[in-house]
CSV table of C-alpha atoms and ligand atoms in Angstrom, one decimal:
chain,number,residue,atom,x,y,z
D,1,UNK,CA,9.0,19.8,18.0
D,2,UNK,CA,7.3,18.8,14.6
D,3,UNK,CA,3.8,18.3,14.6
D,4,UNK,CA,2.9,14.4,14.6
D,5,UNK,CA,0.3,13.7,11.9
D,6,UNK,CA,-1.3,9.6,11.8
D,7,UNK,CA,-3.4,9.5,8.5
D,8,UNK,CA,-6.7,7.2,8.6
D,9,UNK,CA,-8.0,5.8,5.2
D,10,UNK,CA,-5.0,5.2,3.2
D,11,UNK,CA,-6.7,6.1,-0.7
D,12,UNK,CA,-7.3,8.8,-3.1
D,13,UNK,CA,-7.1,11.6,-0.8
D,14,UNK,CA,-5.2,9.3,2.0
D,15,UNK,CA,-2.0,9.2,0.5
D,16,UNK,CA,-1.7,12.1,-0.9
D,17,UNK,CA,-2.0,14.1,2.3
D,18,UNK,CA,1.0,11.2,3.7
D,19,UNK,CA,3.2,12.3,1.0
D,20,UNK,CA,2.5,15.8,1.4
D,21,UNK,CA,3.2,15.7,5.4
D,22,UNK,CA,6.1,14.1,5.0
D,23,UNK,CA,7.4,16.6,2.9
D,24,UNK,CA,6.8,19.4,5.7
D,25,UNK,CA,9.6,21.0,7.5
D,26,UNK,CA,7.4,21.5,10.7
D,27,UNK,CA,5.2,18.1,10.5
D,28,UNK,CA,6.2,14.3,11.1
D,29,UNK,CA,4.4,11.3,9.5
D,30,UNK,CA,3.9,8.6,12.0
D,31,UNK,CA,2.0,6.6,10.1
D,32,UNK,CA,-0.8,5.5,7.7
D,33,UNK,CA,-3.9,2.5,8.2
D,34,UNK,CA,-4.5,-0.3,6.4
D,35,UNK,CA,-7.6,-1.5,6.2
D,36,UNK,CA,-6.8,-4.5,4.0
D,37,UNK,CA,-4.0,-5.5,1.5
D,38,UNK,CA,-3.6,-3.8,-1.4
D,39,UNK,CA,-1.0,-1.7,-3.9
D,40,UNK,CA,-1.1,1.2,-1.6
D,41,UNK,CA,0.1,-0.7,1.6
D,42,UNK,CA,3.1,-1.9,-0.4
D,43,UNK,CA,3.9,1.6,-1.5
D,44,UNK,CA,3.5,3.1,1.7
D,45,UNK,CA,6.0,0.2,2.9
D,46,UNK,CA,8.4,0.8,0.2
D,47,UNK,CA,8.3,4.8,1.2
D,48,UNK,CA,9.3,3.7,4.8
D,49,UNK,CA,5.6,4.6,6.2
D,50,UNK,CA,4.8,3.0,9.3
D,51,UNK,CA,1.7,0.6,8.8
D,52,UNK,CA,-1.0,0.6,11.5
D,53,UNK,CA,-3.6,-2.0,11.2
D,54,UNK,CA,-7.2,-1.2,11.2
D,55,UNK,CA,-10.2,-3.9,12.0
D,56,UNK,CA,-8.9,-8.1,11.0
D,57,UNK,CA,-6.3,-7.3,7.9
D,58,UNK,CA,-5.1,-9.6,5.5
D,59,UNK,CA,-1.0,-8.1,6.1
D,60,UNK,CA,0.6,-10.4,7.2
D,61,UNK,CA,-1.0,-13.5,4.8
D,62,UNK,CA,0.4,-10.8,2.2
D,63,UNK,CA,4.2,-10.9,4.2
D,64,UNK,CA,3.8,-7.4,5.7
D,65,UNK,CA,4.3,-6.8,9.3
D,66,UNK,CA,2.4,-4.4,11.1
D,67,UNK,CA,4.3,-1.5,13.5
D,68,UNK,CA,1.1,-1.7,14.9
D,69,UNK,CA,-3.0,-1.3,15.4
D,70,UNK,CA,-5.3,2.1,15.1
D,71,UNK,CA,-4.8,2.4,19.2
D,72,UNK,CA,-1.1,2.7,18.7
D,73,UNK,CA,-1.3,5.2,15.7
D,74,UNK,CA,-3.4,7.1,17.9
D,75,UNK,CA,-1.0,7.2,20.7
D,76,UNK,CA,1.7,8.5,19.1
D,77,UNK,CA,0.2,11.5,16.9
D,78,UNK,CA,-0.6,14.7,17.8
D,79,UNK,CA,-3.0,15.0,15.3
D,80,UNK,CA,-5.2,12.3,12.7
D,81,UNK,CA,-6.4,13.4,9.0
D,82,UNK,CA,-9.5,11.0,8.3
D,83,UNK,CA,-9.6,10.1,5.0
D,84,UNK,CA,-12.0,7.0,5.0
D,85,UNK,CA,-15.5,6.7,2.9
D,86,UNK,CA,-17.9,9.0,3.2
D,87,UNK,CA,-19.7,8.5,6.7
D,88,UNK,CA,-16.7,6.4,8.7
D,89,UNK,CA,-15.0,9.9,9.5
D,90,UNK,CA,-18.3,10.9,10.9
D,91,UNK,CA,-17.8,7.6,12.9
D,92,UNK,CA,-14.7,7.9,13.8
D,93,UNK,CA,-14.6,10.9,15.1
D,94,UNK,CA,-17.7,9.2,18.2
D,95,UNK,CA,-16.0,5.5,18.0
D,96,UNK,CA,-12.2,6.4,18.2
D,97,UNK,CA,-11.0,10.1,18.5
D,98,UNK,CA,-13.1,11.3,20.9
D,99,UNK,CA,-12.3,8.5,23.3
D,100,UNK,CA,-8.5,9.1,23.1
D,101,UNK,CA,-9.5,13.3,22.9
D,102,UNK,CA,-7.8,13.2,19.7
D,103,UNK,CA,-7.9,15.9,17.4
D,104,UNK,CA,-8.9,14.6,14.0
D,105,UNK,CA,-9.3,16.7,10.1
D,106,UNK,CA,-12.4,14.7,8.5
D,107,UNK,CA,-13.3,15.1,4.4
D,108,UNK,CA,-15.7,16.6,2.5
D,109,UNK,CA,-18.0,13.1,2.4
D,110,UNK,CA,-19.0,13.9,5.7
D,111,UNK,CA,-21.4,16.2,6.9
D,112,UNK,CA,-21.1,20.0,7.8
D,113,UNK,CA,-22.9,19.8,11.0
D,114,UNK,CA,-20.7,16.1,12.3
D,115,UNK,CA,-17.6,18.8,13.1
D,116,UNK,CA,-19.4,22.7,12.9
D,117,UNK,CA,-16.6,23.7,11.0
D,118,UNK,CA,-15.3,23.5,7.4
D,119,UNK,CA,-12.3,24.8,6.3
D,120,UNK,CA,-10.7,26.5,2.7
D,121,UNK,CA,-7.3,27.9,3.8
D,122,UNK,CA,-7.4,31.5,2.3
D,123,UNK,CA,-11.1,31.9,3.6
D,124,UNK,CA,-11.5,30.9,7.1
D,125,UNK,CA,-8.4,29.4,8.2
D,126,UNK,CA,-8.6,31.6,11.6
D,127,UNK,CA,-12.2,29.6,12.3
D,128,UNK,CA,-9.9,26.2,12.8
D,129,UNK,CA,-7.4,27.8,15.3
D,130,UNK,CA,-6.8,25.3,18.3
D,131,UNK,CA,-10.2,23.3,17.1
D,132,UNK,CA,-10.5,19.4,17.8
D,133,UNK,CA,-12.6,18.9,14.9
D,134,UNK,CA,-12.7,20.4,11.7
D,135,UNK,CA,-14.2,19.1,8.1
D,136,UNK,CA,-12.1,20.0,4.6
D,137,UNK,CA,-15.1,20.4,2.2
D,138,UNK,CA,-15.1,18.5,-0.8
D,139,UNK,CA,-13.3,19.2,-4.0
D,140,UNK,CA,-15.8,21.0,-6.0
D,141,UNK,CA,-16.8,23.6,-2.7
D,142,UNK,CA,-12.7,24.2,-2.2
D,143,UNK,CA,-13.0,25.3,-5.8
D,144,UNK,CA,-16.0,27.2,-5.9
D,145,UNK,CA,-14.4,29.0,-2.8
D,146,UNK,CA,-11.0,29.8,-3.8
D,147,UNK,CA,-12.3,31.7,-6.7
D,148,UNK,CA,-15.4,33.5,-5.2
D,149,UNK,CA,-13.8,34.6,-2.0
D,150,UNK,CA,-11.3,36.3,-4.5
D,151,UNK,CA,-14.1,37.9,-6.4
D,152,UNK,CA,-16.1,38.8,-3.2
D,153,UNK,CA,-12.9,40.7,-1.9
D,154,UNK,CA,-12.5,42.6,-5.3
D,155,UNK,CA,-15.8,43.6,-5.8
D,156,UNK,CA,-18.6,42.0,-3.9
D,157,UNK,CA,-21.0,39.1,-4.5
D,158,UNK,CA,-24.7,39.8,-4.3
D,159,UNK,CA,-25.6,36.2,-5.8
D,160,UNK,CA,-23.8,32.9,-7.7
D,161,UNK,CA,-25.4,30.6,-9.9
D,162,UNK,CA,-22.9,28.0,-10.3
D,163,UNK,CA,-23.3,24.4,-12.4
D,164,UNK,CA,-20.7,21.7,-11.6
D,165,UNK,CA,-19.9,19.3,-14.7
D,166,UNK,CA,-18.0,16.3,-12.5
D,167,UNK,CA,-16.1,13.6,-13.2
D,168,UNK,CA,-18.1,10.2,-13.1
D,169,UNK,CA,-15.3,8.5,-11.4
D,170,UNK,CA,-11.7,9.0,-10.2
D,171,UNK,CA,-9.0,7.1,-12.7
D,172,UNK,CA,-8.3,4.3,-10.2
D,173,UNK,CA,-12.2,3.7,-9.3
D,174,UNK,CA,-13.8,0.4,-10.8
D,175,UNK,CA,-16.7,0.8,-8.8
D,176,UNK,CA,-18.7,4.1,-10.3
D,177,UNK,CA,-17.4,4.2,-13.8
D,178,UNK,CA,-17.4,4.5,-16.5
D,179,UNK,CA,-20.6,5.9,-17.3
D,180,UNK,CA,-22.0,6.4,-21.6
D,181,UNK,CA,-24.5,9.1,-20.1
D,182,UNK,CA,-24.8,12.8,-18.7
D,183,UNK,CA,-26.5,12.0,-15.4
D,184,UNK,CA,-28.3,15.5,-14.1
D,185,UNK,CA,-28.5,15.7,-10.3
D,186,UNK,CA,-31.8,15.6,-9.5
D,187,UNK,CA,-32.4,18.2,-6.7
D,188,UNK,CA,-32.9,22.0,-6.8
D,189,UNK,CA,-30.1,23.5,-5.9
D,190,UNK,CA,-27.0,20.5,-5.7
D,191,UNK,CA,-25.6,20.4,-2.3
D,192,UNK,CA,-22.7,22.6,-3.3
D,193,UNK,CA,-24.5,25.9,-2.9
D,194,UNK,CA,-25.1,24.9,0.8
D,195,UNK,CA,-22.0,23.4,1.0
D,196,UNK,CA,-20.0,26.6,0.0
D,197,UNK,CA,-22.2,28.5,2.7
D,198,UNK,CA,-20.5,26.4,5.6
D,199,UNK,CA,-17.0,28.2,4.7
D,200,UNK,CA,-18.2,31.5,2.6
D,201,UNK,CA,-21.2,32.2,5.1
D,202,UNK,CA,-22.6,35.4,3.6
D,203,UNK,CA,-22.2,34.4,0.0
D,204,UNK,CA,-25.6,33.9,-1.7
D,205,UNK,CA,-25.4,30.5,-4.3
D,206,UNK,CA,-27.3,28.5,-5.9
D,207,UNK,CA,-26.1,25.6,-8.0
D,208,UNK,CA,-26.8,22.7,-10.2
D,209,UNK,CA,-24.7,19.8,-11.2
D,210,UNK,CA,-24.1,17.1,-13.7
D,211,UNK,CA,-21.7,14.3,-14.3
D,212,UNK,CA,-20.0,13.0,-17.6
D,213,UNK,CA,-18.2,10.2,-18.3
D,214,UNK,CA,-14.3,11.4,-17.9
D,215,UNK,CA,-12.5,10.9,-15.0
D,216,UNK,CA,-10.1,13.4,-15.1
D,217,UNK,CA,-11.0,16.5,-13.5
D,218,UNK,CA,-14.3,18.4,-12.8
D,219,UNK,CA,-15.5,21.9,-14.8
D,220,UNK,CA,-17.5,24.5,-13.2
D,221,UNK,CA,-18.8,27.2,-14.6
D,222,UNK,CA,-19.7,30.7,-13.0
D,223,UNK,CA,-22.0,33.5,-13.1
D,224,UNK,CA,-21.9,36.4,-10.2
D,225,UNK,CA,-23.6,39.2,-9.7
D,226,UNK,CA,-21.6,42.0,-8.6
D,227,UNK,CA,-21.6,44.9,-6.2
D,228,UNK,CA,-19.5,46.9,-8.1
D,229,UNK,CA,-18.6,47.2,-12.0
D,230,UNK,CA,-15.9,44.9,-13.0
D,231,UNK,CA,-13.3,44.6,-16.3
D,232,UNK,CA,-12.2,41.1,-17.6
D,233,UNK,CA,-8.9,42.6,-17.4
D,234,UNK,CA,-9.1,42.9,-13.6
D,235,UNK,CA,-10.4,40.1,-12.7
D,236,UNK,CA,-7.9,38.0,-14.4
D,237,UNK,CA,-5.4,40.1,-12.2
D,238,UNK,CA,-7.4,39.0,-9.1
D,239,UNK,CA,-7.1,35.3,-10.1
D,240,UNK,CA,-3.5,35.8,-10.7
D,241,UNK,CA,-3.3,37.4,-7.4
D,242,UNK,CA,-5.3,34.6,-5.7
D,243,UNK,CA,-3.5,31.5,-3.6
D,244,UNK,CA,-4.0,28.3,-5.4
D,245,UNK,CA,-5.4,29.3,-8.1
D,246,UNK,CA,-3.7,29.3,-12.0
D,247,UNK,CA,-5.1,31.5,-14.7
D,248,UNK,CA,-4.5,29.1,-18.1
D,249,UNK,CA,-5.1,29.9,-21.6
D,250,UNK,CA,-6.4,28.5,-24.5
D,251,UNK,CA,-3.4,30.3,-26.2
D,252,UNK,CA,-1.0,28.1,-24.3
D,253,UNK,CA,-2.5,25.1,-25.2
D,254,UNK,CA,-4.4,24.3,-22.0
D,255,UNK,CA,-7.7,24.1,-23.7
D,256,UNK,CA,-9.2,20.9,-22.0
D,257,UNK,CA,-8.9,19.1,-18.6
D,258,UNK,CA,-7.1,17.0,-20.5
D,259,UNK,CA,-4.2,18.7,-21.9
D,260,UNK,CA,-4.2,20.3,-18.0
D,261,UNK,CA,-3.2,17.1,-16.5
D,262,UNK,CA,-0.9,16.2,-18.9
D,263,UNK,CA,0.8,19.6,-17.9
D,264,UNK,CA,1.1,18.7,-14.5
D,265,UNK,CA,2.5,15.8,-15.7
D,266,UNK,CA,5.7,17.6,-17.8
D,267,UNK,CA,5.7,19.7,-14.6
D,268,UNK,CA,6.8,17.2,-13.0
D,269,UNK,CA,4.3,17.4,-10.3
D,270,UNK,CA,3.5,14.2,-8.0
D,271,UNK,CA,1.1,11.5,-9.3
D,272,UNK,CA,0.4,14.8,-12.5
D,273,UNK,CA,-1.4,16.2,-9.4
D,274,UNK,CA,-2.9,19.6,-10.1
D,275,UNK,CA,-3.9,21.2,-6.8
D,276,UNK,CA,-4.9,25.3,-8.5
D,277,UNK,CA,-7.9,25.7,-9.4
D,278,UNK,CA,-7.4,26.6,-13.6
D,279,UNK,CA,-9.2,29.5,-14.7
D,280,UNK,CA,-9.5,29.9,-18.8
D,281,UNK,CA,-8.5,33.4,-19.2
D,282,UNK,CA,-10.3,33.1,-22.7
D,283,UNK,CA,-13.5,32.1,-20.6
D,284,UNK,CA,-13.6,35.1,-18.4
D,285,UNK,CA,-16.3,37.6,-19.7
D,286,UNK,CA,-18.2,40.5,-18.1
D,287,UNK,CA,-21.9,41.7,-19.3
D,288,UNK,CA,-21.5,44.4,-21.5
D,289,UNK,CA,-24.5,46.5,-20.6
D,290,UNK,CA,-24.1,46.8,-16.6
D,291,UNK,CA,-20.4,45.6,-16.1
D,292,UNK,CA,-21.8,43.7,-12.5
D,293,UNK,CA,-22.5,40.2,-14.0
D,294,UNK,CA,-19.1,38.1,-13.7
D,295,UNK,CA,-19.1,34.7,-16.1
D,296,UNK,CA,-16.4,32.4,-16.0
D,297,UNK,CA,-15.2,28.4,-15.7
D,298,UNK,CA,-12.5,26.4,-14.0
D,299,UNK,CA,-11.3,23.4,-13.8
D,300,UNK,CA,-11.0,21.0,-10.5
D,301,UNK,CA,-8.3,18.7,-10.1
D,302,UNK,CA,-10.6,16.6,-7.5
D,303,UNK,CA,-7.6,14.0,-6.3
D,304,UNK,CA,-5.2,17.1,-5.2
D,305,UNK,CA,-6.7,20.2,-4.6
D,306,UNK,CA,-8.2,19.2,-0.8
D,307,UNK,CA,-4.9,17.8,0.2
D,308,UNK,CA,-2.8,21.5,0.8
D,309,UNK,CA,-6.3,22.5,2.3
D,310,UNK,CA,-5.6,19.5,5.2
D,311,UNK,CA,-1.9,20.6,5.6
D,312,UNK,CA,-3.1,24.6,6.5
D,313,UNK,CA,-5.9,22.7,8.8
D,314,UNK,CA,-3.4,20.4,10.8
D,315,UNK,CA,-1.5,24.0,11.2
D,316,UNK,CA,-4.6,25.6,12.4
D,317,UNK,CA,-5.5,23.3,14.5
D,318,UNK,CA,-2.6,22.5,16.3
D,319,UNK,CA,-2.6,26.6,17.1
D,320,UNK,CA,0.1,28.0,13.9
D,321,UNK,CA,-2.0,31.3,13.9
D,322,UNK,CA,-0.5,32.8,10.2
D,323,UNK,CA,-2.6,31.4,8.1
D,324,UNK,CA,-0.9,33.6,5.2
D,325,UNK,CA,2.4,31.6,6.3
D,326,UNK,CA,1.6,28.5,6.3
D,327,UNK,CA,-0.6,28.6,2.5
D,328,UNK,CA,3.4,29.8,1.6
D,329,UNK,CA,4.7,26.7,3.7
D,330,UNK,CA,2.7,24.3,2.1
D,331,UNK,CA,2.6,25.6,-1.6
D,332,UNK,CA,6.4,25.5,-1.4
D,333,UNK,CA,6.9,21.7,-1.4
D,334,UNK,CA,3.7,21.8,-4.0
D,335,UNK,CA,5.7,24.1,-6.3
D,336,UNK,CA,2.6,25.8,-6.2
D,337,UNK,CA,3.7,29.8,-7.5
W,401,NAD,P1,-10.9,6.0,-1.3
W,401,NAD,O1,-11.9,5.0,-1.4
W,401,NAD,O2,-10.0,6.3,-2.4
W,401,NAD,O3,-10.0,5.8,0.0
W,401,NAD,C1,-10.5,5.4,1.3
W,401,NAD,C2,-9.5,4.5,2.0
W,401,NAD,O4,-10.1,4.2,3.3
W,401,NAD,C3,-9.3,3.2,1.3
W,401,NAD,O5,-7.9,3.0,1.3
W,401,NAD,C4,-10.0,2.2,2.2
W,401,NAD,O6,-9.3,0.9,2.2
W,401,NAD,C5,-9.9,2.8,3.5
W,401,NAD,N1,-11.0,2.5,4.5
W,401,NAD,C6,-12.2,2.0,4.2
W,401,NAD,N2,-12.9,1.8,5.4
W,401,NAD,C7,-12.1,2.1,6.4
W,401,NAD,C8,-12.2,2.1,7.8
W,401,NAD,N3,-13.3,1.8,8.4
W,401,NAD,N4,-11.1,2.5,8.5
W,401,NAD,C9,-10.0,2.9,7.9
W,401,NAD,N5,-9.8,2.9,6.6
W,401,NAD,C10,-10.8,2.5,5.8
W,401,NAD,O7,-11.7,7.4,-0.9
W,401,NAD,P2,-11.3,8.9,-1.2
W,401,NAD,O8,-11.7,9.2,-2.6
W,401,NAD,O9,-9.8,9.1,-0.8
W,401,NAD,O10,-12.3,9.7,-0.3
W,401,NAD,C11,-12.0,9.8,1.1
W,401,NAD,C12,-12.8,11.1,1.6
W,401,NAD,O11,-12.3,12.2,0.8
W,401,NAD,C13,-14.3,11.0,1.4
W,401,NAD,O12,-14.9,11.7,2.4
W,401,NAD,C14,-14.5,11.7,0.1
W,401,NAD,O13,-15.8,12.3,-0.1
W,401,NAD,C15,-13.4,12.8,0.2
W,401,NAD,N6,-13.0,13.4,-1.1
W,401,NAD,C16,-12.7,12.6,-2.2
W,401,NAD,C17,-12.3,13.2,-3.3
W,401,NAD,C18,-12.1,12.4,-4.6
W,401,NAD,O14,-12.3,12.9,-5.7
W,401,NAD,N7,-11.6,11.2,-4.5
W,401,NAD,C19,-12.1,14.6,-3.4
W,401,NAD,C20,-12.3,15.4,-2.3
W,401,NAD,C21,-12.7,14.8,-1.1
């Protein structure tokens, strides 16, 4: 029987995770909310998504007939991915899942402490087995921990300073962009160090963070100290080896977020999503006196990379114990190598 995923919050993230359940051998897309009329509810009709109603909606002024309200949705999944603003996952979770004893997947806007677990695939994807309620963290903390749990397995951390350079808005976001500044976040660290704790829990980090006015992707750059001694050469091996994660180079072209997106564009990819993390080979240096002090930067794809990360969790969750299986499952209809 195929898991029976209902998707909450029909945006950004929303749709992307729709598309990529109903692309799953083992899952089934019952349907996706509308909270009021827009673009998105007349793609998801044209797909042949169901269309649940949320709160008064404008549909049917706008000739769209419901298959139903968020009660009915909730019947008939197994399983809900919330995908709504920042704080209404946290909400939803008291005001409708737990009522109905619903498992739900909430987002990275909401708090750590709202489920007591967050979730990167390859890291602790055995923490989520059979849970009712589980957080994906946020874009930039699924990046910073695909790369460092790599480099923690290879050779140790002993400490990260990070810095995040982030997008001021998404592409289709009118409300928070553009910006004609470089806006510092002003608190010591960012919440990303803590943030990466919840999933790497033994990894010491401290981070700052910044945004510029692009909207494209986000760029972090690295420094770890290391247990052990460490050649560049390896550790580009141990990105290449790592799930999700794509070594580019500057010798290929892929020298800016830019020309990276308009990669996964002439891949072919859906929406030019790029769900790897991108680490510039050319940007990967080691200190030359010790060896132990790691530098490097990556780029965050901040619309896709979450959205494999709530396929593994809707696996874990519903008790698929191979987490190693299921990363494979869900890269393959990614085309993610
Ligand atoms: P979004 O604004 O693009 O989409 C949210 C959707 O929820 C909209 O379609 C909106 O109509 C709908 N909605 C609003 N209130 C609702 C309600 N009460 N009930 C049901 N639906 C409602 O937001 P997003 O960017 O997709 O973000 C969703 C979550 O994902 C947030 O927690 C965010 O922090 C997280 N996230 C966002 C990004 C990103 O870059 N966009 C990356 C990673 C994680």
């Amino acid at each position: 029987m195929p898991i029976k995923v209902g998707i909450v919050g029909y945006g950004t993230i929303g749709k992307r995770v729709a598309d990529a359940v109903a692309m799953q051998k083992d899952m089934k897309l019952v349907g996706v909310t509308a909270h009021s009329y827009s673009f998105n509810t007349e793609v998801a009709k044209q797909k042949g998504y169901k269309i649940f109603t949320i709160g008064e909606t404008d549909l049917k002024l706008n000739g769209i007939n419901p298959d139903g309200g968020i009660s009915n949705l909730l019947d008939e999944a197994d399983i809900i991915v919330d995908a709504t603003p920042k704080d209404t996952g946290r909400d939803n979770i008291e005001k409708l899942y737990k009522p109905k004893k619903m498992k739900a997947i909430v987002q990275g806007g909401e708090k750590h402490k709202t489920t007591g677990i967050s979730f990167v695939a390859q890291c602790n994807y055995d923490e989520a087995i059979n849970k009712d309620y589980v957080r994906i963290v946020s874009c930039n903390t699924t990046g910073l921990c695909r790369t460092l749990h790599a480099i923690d397995k290879a050779y140790g951390v002993q400490s990260v300073h990070a810095t995040m350079i982030r997008r001021g808005a998404d592409p289709g976001d009118i409300h928070h962009g553009p910006i004609n500044a470089i806006v510092p976040v002003l608190e010591m660290p960012s919440h990303h160090g803590p943030d990466v704790q919840t999933v790497l829990h033994n990894v010491e980090i401290f981070t700052t963070a910044l945004s510029v006015p692009s909207t494209l992707m986000h760029i972090h750059t690295v420094i770890a100290d290391l247990k052990k001694r460490a050649d560049v050469d390896d550790v580009v091996q141990v990105f290449k080896n790592a799930a999700r994660v794509r070594v580019v180079r500057n010798a290929e072209h892929l020298r800016s977020t830019a020309e990276i997106i308009e990669f996964a564009r002439d891949l072919g990819r859906l929406r030019g999503d790029m769900p790897e993390i991108c680490v510039w080979q050319e940007a990967i240096g080691v200190t030359s006196n010790s060896h132990n002090k790691l530098l490097y930067m990556q780029a965050i794809h901040q619309e896709s990379n979450v959205v494999p990360e709530n396929v593994d969790c809707i696996r874990a969750m519903m008790g698929f114990k191979d987490a190693q299986k299921s990363i494979e499952m869900t890269n393959e209809v990614f085309g993610i190598k």
